[in-house]
Every structure is written in C-alpha cells, then in structure tokens.
Short mmCIF file of C-alpha atoms in Angstrom, two decimals:
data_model
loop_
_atom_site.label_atom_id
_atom_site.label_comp_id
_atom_site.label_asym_id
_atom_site.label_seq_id
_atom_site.Cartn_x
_atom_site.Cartn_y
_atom_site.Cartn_z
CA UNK A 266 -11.62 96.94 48.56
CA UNK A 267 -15.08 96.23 46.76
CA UNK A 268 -17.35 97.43 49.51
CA UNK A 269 -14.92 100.63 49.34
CA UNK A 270 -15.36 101.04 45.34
CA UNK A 271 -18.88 100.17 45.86
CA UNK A 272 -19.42 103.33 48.26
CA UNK A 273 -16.71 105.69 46.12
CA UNK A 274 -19.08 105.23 43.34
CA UNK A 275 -21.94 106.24 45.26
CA UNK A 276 -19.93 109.11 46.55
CA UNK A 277 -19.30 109.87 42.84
CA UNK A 278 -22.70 109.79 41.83
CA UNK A 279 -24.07 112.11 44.51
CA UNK A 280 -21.14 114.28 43.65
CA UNK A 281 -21.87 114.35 39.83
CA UNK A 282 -25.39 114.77 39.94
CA UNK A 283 -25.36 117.39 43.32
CA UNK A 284 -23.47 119.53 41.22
CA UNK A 285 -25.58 119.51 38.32
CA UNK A 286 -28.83 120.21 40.29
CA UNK A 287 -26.91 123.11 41.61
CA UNK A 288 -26.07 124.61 38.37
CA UNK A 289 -29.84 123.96 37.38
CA UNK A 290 -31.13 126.32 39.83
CA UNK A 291 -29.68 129.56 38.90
CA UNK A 292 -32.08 132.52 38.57
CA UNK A 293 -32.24 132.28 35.15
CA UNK A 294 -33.95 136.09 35.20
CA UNK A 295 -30.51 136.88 36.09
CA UNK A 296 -29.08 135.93 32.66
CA UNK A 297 -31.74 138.42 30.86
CA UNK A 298 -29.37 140.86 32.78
CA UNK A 299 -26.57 142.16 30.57
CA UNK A 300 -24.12 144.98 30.84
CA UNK A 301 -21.71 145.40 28.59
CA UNK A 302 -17.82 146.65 29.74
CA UNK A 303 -18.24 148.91 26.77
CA UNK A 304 -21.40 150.56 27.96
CA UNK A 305 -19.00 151.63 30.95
CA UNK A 306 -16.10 153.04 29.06
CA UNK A 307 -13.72 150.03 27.85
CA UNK A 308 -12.16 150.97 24.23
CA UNK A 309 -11.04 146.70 23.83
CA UNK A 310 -7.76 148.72 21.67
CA UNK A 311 -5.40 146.82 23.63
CA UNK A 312 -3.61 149.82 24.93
CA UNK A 313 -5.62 151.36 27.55
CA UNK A 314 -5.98 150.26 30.78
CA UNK A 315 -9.59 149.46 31.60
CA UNK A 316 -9.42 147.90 34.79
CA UNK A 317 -12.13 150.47 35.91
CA UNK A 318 -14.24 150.00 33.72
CA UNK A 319 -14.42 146.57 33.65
CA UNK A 320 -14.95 146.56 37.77
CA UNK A 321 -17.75 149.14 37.27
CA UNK A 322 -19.31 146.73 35.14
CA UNK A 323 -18.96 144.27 37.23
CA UNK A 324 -20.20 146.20 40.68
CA UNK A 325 -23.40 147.33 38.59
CA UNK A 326 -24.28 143.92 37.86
CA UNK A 327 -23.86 142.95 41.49
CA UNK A 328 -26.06 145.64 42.50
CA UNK A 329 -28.35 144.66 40.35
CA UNK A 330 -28.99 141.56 41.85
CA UNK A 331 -26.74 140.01 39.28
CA UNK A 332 -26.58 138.87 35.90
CA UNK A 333 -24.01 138.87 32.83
CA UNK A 334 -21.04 140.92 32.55
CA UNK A 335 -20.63 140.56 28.51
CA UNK A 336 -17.13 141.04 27.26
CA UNK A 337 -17.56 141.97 23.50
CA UNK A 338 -15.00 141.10 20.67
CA UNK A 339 -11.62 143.34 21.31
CA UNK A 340 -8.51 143.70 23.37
CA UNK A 341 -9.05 144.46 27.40
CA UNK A 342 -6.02 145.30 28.78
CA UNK A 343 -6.83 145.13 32.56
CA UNK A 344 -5.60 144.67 36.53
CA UNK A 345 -6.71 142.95 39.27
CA UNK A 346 -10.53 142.78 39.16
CA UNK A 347 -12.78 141.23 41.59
CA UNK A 348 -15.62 139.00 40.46
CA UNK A 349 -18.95 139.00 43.00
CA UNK A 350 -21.99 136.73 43.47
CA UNK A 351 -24.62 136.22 41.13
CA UNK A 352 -22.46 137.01 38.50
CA UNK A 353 -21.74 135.32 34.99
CA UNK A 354 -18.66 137.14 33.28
CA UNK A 355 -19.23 136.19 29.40
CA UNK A 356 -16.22 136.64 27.00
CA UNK A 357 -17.67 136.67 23.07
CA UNK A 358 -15.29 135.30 20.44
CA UNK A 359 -12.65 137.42 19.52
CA UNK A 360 -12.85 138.61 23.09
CA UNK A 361 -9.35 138.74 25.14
CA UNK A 362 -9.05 139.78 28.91
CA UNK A 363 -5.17 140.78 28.69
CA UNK A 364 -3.48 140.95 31.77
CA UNK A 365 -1.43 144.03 32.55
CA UNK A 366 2.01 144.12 31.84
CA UNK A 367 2.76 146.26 34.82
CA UNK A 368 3.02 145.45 38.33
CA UNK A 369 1.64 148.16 39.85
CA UNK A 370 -1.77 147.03 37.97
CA UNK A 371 -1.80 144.32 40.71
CA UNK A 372 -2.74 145.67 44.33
CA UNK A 373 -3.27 143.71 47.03
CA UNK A 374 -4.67 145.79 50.08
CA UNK A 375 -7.74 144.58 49.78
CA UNK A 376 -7.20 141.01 48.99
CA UNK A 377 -6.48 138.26 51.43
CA UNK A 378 -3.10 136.71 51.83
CA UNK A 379 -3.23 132.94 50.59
CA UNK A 380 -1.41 129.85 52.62
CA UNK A 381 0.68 129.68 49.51
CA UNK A 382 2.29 132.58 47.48
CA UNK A 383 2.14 136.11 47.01
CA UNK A 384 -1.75 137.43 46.85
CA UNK A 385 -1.39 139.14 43.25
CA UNK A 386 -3.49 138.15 41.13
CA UNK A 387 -5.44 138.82 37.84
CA UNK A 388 -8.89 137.56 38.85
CA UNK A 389 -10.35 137.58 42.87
CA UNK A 390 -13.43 136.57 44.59
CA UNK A 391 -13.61 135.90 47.79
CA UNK A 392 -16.52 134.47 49.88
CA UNK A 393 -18.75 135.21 46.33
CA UNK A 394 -21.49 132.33 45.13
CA UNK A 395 -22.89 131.99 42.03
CA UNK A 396 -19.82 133.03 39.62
CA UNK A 397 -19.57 131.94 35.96
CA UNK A 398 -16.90 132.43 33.66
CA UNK A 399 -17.97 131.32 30.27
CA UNK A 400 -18.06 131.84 26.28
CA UNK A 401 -15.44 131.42 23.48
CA UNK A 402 -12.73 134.19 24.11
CA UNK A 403 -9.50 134.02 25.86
CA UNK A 404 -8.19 135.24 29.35
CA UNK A 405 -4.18 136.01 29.07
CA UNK A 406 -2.05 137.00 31.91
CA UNK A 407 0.58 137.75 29.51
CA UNK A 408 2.94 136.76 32.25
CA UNK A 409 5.97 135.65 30.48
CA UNK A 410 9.85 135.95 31.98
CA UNK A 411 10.20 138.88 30.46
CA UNK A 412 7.38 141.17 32.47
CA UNK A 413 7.28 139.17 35.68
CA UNK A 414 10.87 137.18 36.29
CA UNK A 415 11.47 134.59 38.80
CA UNK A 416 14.21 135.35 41.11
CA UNK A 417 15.39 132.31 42.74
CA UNK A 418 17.55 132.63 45.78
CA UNK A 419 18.32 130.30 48.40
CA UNK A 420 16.25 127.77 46.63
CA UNK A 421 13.21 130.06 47.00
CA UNK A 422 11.13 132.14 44.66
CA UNK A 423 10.63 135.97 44.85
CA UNK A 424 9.61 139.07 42.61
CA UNK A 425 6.21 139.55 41.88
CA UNK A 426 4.30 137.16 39.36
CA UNK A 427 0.77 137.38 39.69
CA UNK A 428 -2.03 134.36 39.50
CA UNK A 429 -4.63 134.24 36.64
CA UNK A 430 -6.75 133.31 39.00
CA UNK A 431 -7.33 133.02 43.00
CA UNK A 432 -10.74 132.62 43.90
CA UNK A 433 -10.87 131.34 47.78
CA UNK A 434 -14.16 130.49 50.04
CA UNK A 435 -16.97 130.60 47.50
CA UNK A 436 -19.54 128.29 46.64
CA UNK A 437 -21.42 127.51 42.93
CA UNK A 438 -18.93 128.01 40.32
CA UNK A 439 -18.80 126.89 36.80
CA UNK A 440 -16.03 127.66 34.32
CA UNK A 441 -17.09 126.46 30.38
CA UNK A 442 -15.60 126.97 27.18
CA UNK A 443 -12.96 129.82 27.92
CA UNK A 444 -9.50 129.71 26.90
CA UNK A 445 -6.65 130.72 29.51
CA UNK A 446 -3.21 131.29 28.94
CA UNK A 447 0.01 132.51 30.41
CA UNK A 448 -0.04 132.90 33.95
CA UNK A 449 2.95 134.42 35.75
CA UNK A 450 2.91 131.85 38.24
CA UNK A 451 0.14 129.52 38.66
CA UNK A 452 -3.07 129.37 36.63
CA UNK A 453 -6.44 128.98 38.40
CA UNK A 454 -6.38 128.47 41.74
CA UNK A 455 -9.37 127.55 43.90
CA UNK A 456 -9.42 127.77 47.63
CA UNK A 457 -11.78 126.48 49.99
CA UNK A 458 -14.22 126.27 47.45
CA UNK A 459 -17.83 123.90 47.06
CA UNK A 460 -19.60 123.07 44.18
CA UNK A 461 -17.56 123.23 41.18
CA UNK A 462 -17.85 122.89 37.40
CA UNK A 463 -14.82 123.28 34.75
CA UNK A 464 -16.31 121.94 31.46
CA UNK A 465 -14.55 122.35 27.84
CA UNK A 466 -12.24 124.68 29.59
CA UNK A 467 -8.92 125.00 27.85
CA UNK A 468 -5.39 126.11 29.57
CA UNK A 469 -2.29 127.18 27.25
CA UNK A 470 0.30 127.13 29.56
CA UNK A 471 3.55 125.16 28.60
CA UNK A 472 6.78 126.64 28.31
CA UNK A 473 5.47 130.19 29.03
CA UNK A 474 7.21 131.17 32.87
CA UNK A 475 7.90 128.95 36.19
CA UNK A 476 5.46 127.13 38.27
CA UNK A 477 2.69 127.73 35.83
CA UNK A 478 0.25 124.90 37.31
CA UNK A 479 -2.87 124.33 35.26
CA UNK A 480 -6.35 123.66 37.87
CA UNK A 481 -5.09 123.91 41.91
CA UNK A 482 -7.68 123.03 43.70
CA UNK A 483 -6.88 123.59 47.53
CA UNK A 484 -9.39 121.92 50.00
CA UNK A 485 -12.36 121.97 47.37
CA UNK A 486 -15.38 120.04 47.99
CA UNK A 487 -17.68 118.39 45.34
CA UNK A 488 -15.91 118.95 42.11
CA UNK A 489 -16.84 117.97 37.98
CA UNK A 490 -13.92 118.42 35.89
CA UNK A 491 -14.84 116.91 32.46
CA UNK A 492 -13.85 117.52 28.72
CA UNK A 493 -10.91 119.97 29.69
CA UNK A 494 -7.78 120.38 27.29
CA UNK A 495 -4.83 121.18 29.50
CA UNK A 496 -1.39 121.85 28.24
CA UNK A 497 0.98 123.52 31.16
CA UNK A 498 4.48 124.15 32.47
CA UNK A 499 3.40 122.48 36.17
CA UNK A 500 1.10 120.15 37.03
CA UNK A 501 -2.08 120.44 34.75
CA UNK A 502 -4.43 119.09 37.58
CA UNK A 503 -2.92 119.83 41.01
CA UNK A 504 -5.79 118.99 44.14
CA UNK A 505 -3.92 120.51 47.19
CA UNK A 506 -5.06 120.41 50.99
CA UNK A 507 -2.90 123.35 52.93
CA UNK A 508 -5.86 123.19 55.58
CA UNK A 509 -8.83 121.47 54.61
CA UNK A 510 -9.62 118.18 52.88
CA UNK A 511 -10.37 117.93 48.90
CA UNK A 512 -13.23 115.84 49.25
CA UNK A 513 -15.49 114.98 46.17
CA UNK A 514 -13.35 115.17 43.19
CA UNK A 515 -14.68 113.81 39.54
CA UNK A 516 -11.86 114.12 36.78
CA UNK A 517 -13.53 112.61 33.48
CA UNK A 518 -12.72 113.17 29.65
CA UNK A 519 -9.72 115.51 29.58
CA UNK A 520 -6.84 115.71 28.17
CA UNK A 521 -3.58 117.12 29.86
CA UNK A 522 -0.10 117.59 29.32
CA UNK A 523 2.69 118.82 31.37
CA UNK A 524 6.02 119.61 31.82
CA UNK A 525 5.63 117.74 35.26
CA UNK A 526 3.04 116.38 36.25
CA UNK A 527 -0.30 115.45 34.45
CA UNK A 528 -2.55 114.88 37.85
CA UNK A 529 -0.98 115.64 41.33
CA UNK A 530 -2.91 114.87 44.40
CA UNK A 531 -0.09 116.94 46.78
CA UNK A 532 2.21 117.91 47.27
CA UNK A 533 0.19 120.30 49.49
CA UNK A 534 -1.79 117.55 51.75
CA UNK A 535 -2.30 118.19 55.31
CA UNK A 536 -5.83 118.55 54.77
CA UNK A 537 -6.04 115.28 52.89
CA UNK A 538 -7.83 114.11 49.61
CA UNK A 539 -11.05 111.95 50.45
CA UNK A 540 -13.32 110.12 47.21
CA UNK A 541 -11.18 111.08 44.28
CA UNK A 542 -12.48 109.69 40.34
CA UNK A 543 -10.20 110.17 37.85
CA UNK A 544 -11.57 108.01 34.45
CA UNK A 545 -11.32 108.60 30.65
CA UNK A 546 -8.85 110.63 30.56
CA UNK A 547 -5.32 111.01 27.68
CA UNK A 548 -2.15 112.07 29.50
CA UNK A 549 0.48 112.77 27.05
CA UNK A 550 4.29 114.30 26.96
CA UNK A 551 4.83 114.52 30.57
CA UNK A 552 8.59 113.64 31.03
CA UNK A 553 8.42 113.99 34.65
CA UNK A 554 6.08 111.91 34.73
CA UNK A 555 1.97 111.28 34.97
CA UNK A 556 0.16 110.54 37.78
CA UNK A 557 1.32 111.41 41.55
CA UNK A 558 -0.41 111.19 44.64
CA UNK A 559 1.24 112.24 47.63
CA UNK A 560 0.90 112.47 51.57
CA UNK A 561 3.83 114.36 53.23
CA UNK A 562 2.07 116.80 55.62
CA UNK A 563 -0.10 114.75 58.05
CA UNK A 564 -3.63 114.15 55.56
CA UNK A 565 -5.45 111.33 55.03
CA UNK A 566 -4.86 110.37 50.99
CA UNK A 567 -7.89 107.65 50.76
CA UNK A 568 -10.34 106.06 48.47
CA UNK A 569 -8.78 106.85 44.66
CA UNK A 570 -9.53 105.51 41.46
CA UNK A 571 -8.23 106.34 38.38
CA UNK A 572 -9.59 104.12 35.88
CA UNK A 573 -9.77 104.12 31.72
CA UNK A 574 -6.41 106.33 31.32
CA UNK A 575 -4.12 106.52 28.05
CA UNK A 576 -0.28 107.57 28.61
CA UNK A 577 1.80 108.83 25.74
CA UNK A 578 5.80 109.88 25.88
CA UNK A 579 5.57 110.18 29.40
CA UNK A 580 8.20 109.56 32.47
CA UNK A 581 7.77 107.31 35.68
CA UNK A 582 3.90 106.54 35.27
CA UNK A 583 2.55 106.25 38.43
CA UNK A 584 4.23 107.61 42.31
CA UNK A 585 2.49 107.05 45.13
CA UNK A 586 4.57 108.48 48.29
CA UNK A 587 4.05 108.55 52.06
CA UNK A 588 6.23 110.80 53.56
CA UNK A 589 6.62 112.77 56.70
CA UNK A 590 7.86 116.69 55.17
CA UNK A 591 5.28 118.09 57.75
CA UNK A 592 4.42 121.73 56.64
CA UNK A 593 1.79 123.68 58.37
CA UNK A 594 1.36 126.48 56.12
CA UNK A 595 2.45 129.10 58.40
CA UNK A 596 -0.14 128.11 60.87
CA UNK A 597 1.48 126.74 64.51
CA UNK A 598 -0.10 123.73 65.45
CA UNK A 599 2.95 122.01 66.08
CA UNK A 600 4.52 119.30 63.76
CA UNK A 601 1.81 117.02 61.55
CA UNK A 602 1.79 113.70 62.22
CA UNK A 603 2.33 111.13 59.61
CA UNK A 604 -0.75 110.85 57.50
CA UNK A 605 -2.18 107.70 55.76
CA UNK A 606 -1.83 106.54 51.79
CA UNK A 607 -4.45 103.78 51.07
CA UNK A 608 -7.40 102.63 49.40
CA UNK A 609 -6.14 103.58 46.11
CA UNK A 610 -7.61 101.77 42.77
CA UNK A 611 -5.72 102.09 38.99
CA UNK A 612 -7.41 100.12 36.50
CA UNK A 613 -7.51 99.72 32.74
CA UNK A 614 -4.07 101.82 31.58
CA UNK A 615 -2.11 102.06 28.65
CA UNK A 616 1.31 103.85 28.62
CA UNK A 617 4.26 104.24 27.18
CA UNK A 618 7.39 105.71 28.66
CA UNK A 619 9.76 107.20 27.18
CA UNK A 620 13.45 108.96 28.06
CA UNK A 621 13.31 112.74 28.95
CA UNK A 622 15.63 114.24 25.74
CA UNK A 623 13.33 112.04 23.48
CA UNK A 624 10.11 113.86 25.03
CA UNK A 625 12.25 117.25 24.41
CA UNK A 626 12.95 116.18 21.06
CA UNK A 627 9.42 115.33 20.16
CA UNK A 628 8.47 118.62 21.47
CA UNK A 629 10.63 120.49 19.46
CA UNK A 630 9.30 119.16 15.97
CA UNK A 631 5.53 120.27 17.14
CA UNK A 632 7.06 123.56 18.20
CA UNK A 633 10.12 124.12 15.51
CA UNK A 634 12.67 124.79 18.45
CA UNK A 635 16.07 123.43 18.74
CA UNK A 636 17.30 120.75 21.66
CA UNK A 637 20.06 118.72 22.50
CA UNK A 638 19.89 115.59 21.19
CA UNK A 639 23.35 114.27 21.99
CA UNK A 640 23.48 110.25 22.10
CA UNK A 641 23.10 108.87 26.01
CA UNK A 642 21.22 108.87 28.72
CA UNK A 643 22.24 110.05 31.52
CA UNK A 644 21.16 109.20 35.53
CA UNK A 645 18.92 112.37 35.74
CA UNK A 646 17.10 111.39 32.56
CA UNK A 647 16.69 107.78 33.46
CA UNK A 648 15.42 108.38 36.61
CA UNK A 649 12.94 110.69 35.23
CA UNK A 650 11.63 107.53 33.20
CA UNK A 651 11.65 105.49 35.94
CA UNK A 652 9.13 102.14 37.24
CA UNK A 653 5.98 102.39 39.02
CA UNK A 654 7.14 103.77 42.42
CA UNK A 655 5.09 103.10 45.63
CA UNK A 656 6.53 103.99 48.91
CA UNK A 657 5.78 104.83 52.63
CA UNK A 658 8.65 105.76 55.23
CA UNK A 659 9.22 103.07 58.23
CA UNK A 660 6.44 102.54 60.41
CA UNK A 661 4.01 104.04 58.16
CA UNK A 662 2.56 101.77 54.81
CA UNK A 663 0.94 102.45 52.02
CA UNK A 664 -2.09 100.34 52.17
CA UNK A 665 -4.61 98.88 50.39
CA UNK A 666 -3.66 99.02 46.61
CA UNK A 667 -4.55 97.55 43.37
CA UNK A 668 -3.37 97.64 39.98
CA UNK A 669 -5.79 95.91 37.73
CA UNK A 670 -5.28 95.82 33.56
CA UNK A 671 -2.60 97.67 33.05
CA UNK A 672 -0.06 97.74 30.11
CA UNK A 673 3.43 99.48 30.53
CA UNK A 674 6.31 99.90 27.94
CA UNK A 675 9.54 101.04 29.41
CA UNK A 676 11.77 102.35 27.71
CA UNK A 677 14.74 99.89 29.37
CA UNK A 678 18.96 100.89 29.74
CA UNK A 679 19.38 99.59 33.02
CA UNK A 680 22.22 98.47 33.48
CA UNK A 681 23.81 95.67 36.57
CA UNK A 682 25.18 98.98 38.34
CA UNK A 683 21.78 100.34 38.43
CA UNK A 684 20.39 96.98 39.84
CA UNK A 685 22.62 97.44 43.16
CA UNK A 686 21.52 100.95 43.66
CA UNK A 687 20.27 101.68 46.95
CA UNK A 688 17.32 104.27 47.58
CA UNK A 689 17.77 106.87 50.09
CA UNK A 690 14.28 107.05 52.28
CA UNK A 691 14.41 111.14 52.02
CA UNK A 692 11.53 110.58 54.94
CA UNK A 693 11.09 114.97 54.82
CA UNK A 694 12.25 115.94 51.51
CA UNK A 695 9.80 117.39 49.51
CA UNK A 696 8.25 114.65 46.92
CA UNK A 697 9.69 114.29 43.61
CA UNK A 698 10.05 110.45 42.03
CA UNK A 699 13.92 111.94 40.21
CA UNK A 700 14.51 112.85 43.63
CA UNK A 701 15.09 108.98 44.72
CA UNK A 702 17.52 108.89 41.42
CA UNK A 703 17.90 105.30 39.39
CA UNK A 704 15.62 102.63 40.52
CA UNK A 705 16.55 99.05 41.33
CA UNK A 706 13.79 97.98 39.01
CA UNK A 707 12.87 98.66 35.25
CA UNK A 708 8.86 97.97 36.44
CA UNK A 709 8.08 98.76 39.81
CA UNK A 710 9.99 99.53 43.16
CA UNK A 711 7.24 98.85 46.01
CA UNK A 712 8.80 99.79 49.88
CA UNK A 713 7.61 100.26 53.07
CA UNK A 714 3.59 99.45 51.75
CA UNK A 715 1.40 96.61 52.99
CA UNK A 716 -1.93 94.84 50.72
CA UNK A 717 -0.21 95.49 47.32
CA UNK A 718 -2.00 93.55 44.52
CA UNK A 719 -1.30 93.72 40.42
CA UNK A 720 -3.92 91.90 38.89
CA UNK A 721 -3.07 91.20 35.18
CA UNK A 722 -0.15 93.76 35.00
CA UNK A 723 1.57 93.36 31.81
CA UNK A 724 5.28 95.33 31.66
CA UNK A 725 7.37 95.18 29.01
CA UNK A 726 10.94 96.73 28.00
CA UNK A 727 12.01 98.21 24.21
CA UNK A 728 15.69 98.11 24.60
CA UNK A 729 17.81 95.88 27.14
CA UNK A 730 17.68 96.52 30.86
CA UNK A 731 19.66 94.33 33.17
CA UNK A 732 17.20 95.19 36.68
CA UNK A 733 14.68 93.06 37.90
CA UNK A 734 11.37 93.86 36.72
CA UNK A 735 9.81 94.53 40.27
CA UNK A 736 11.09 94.98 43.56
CA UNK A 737 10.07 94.67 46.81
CA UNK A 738 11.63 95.90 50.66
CA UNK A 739 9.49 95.70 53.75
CA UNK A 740 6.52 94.61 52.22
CA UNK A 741 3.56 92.98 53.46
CA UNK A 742 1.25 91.12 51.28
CA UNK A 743 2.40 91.19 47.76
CA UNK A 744 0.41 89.21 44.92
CA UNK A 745 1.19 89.85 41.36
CA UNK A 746 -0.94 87.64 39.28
#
C-alpha cells in the first residue's frame, strides 16, 4: 500500500499540474475576441425565445477562429444550443441563461444518443476542444416537476426532462465561477472527456425534480475539481464508466451536499475508475449517505484516496460494494465479468451520523417547510444511518483497504433483534447501502473482503445500541488497531 500511495501521488501531481499547463496555453488573442448575443438580436426580457440568436453568436465566434461569446446582464430564455471549439461562453453578473420551458425547444436530430438517458439537453458539444464556461451569472434549466414530470412506470423513468448539460468526446475544458441550477434530470454531464477544470463552480440543485445529479463524469480522463459548492437532489459528484475508464480524478476543497450521495464512484462502472484524490473536502446533510464507491459492471475500481474529509448530519458514511449487476450499456459484448474493488485509502475523517427524519427536520428549519417529525425510527430510516459497509460477493474480495484516523459518531438504536439480522448478498441488484436493510453492526459490517486494516479508528454511539460494534463474515486479514 505505500509504494501504491507513493505512485497515486505522482499520478496526482502530473494530473494537477498537466491540466494547468493546458489551460496556460490558450490563444490568448482569442479572448480579445468578443461578440456579444445582443449584437445578434437577443432582447435578455425573459420572454422571447433567443435560442437563435444566441447560436449565431456562437457559430460567428467559431468562424472566427474563436474567442468570447459575452452574455450581458438580462434574462435569455433559450433551447438547446451547441457550444464549439475555441470558444469561451462568458455570462456577466446579472446574466441568466434560462432554459426553455417548452419541450419542443429541445431537438435532438442532430445530437448523439448517450449510453444513458434521453439526448435532450440544454447545452451540447460534441468532439469540441477548447470550451470555457465562465463569469458570475447563472445557467437555469428551470426544469422543475411542473414543466418536465417524471413518469415512472415499471420502475423506469420516461417523459422528456432535458440535461443542463451533455458535453461528450471533447478535450480542454474549464468551467469557473458560474452558477447552475435546476436541471430536469441530471446537471452537467461529461462524456468521454480529457483535460478538465471545474473551479468555484456552484450547483443549486436540491429538492428541485428527480435524478438531478450534480458533476457526472463518465469515462473522463485527467480531471481538477477544486473549490466547488454543490448542493443537489442526486449525487453531487458522480464519476461513471459506461465504457471507458475515469482515470485521473483530483477532488480538492469543495463542499457538497445531497439528497443521496455526496461522492459516487458508480454506479455506472464497467469502464472502471483508475487514480482517484479526493482531499479537503466538507460533506454535509446527506441522509443517504456520503461517500460510495462501487464496482457492479465488470471495471477495475483501484488506487483511491480520500483523505482530510469533514461529515455533518449525514447517513451510512462510507460503502464500498463489489457486485456482479453486469450492465453493458446497450452494447452486446456478452455479460461483464466481475470486476475488482481494491487499493482504496480513507484517512483523516470526521463525521457524524445522524437518523434520516432528523436530517429532514434540520432541513426544514433552513428552508421553512414542514416534515414529519413523529417520535421513532423506523427500519428504513435506520438503515439509511447505517455502519461503515464494505462488501464483495463470494469469490470476489474487496482488497487492499485502509482506514487510518478516523472519528465516527453513530447515532445508535440498535436493538438485540437487529444484532441477529442476516444480510441478503443481492450479488445483481443495483447498489444502494438501505438496500441491505439493518446492519448487524452499529460501526462497520466488513464481508466477503480480504487485507482490511483500521488504523486508529475511533467509533462511538450517542444513544444505546445493543449490536456489536464491527462485524466480520468471510474475511481475510482483519487488523483493527
């Protein structure tokens, strides 16, 4: 394990300071380029469409070997527009993209079909370099229940509820300073993409429609997320890998919040997630919990650490899962094999968990709503604020993991029922901690794993529990010390 950290630093490094070099090297002629949406016939009175106007702005920059697309202080009501190379897309303050109420304002004949989802989508580029979205205004999909419902049949989703964002196949982007809120569905969404920046990007998401997921990053390669405020209704950082690897990934400084999930490697992972850095970073009211990484569709989940991480009124804090749910993202290649879960690092945490209607209730003073907060808790809610939870399937471990200075408080309630409880492998099910229900344990439930060390791991309990602290079933090479 300390060669490995010793080369995932290096990897980190080359990452970090790769990605700034690229940044350094745009034309900066380019940037002495500006055309203004209003110099091509946006009004910015809220009211009128301007989705042409906007795109001729855009294709004149392009043509003009690039430059900056300058959004002036107003209202833009637009559709689908597609972004090209070389081009830096600058909102002012007071500036706000607004996206289209209507969903004939999103086309999609001439945009590709993604792995995942429908293709609508606010924002598009597709095999574009160079792209920068930056400045001080605000990009809204206005995509609340009301315009773009989720019908949800058969345990699937349908009707149309476009992306903010799906930009897929492009290299040398940077995203600074702009605030994004409600997306239909999910928020940006990166595919295939090298060479990325977010920096002092803010998301508004939470409690706005379903699925609203905050940065998905699907098979993205050399990656600098740092000093990002993230508040969504899905995960707030989801890496995915429906085909290729995320390789690369540097998560520093932010802070996030989430209905589920405050950083999700999967559950999207046949690709695999290679040289992942998560450090410095303040999760807070997640009540489904914080940090997941998952393997369920054949990738290789390797080399991970998350270091230097605060956890407040959050559910089970950390889920690591190995499973076998095998989805090829429409492409036949057969089943995936089992993939691999190891090499993973946490060091240096503080959190505190807390019981799901508490989060709720919490939430409701910052927002003034009303929740139930009848007395109990009941099976769904404590398994929600479950233990640590790291598990492979049989025949495959998680390998290779260590927990290092970390301090838990658990919210306790166990009870000698809950002690006997017996988890049901789910070996294909699609990966949810809740899913596995009550936990054995009140601090961590290791199965099916192998090379499993806690290294000053301090867990404590607020009100009475009557589980175990830890348990263990077919492991190999336990130390807790």
């Amino acid at each position: 394990m300390r060669i490995g950290n010793l080369i995932l630093v290096g990897v980190v490094l080359s990452c970090v300071v790769g990605t700034q070099n690229t940044f350094a090297d745009r034309d900066e002629s380019a940037a002495n380029r500006v055309f203004s949406i209003k110099s091509f016939g946006a009004v910015g009175d809220g009211v009128a469409i301007e989705t042409a106007a906007v795109q001729k702005t855009i294709d004149a920059c392009h043509d003009a070997g690039g430059g900056v697309v300058r959004v002036p202080a107003g209202d833009f009501q637009i559709g689908t527009i597609v972004l090209k190379s070389n081009i830096t897309l600058s909102l002012d303050y007071g500036a706000r993209l607004l996206g289209s109420t209507d969903v004939a304002d999103y086309p999609t004949e001439s945009l590709s079909r993604p792995r995942e989802g429908d293709a609508h989508c606010l924002i598009y580029a597709e095999n574009a370099k160079n792209i920068t979205i930056e400045g001080l205004g605000v990009i809204d999909g206005r995509g609340t229940h009301q315009h773009f419902p989720r019908n949800r049949k058969g345990g699937k989703n349908s009707g149309i509820r476009p992306r903010l964002m799906r930009l897929e196949s492009c290299d040398d982007l940077a995203f600074s300073g702009v605030t994004y809120t409600r997306p239909a569905f999910w928020g940006l969404h990166l595919i295939d993409c090298t060479n990325v920046h977010f920096s002092a990007v803010t998301v508004r998401f939470r409690n706005n429609n379903f699925n609203n997921d905050g940065l998905d990053l699907d098979g993205c390669e050399n990656v600098l997320i740092e000093n990002c405020d993230l508040s969504t209704g899905d995960d707030a950082i989801c890496l995915k890998s429906s085909k290729n690897p995320c390789r690369n990934i540097v998560v520093r400084g932010c802070r996030m919040d989430s209905n589920t999930a405050a950083l999700k490697l999967g559950s999207s992972s046949r690709g695999g997630f290679i040289d992942v850095t998560v450090t410095n970073c303040y999760f807070h009211d997640c009540p489904m919990g914080a940090i997941k990484l998952q393997s369920v569709d054949g990738g290789r989940l390797e080399n991970v650490d998350i270091s230097r991480i605060t956890m407040k009124d959050v559910g089970c804090p950390l889920f690591m899962r190995l499973g076998n749910r095998g989805s090829t993202f429409g492409e036949e290649q057969g089943s995936a094999t089992v993939g691999t879960l190891k090499n993973i690092r946490v060091s240096d945490v503080v959190a505190e968990v807390i019981i799901e209607d508490r989060a709720k209730a919490a939430e409701a003073v910052y927002k003034n709503l009303k929740v139930d907060t009848t007395p109990g808790v009941t099976d769904n809610e404590k398994s929600k604020a479950g233990p640590i939870m790291i598990t492979g399937i049989p025949g495959h471990f998680v390998e290779n993991v260590v927990l290092e200075n970390i301090k838990i408080s658990y919210p306790g309630n166990g009870t000698k029922e809950d002690a006997r409880r017996t988890v049901p492998e789910d070996i294909d099910r699609y990966p949810e901690q809740f899913f596995f229900g009550v936990l054995p344990a009140w601090g961590a439930y290791i199965r099916h794993a192998k090379n499993i060390e806690f290294k000053n791991v301090q867990m404590t309990v607020r009100d009475a529990d009557e589980r175990p602290k830890v348990v263990v079933d077919d492991v190999e090479g336990f130390v807790d010390r």
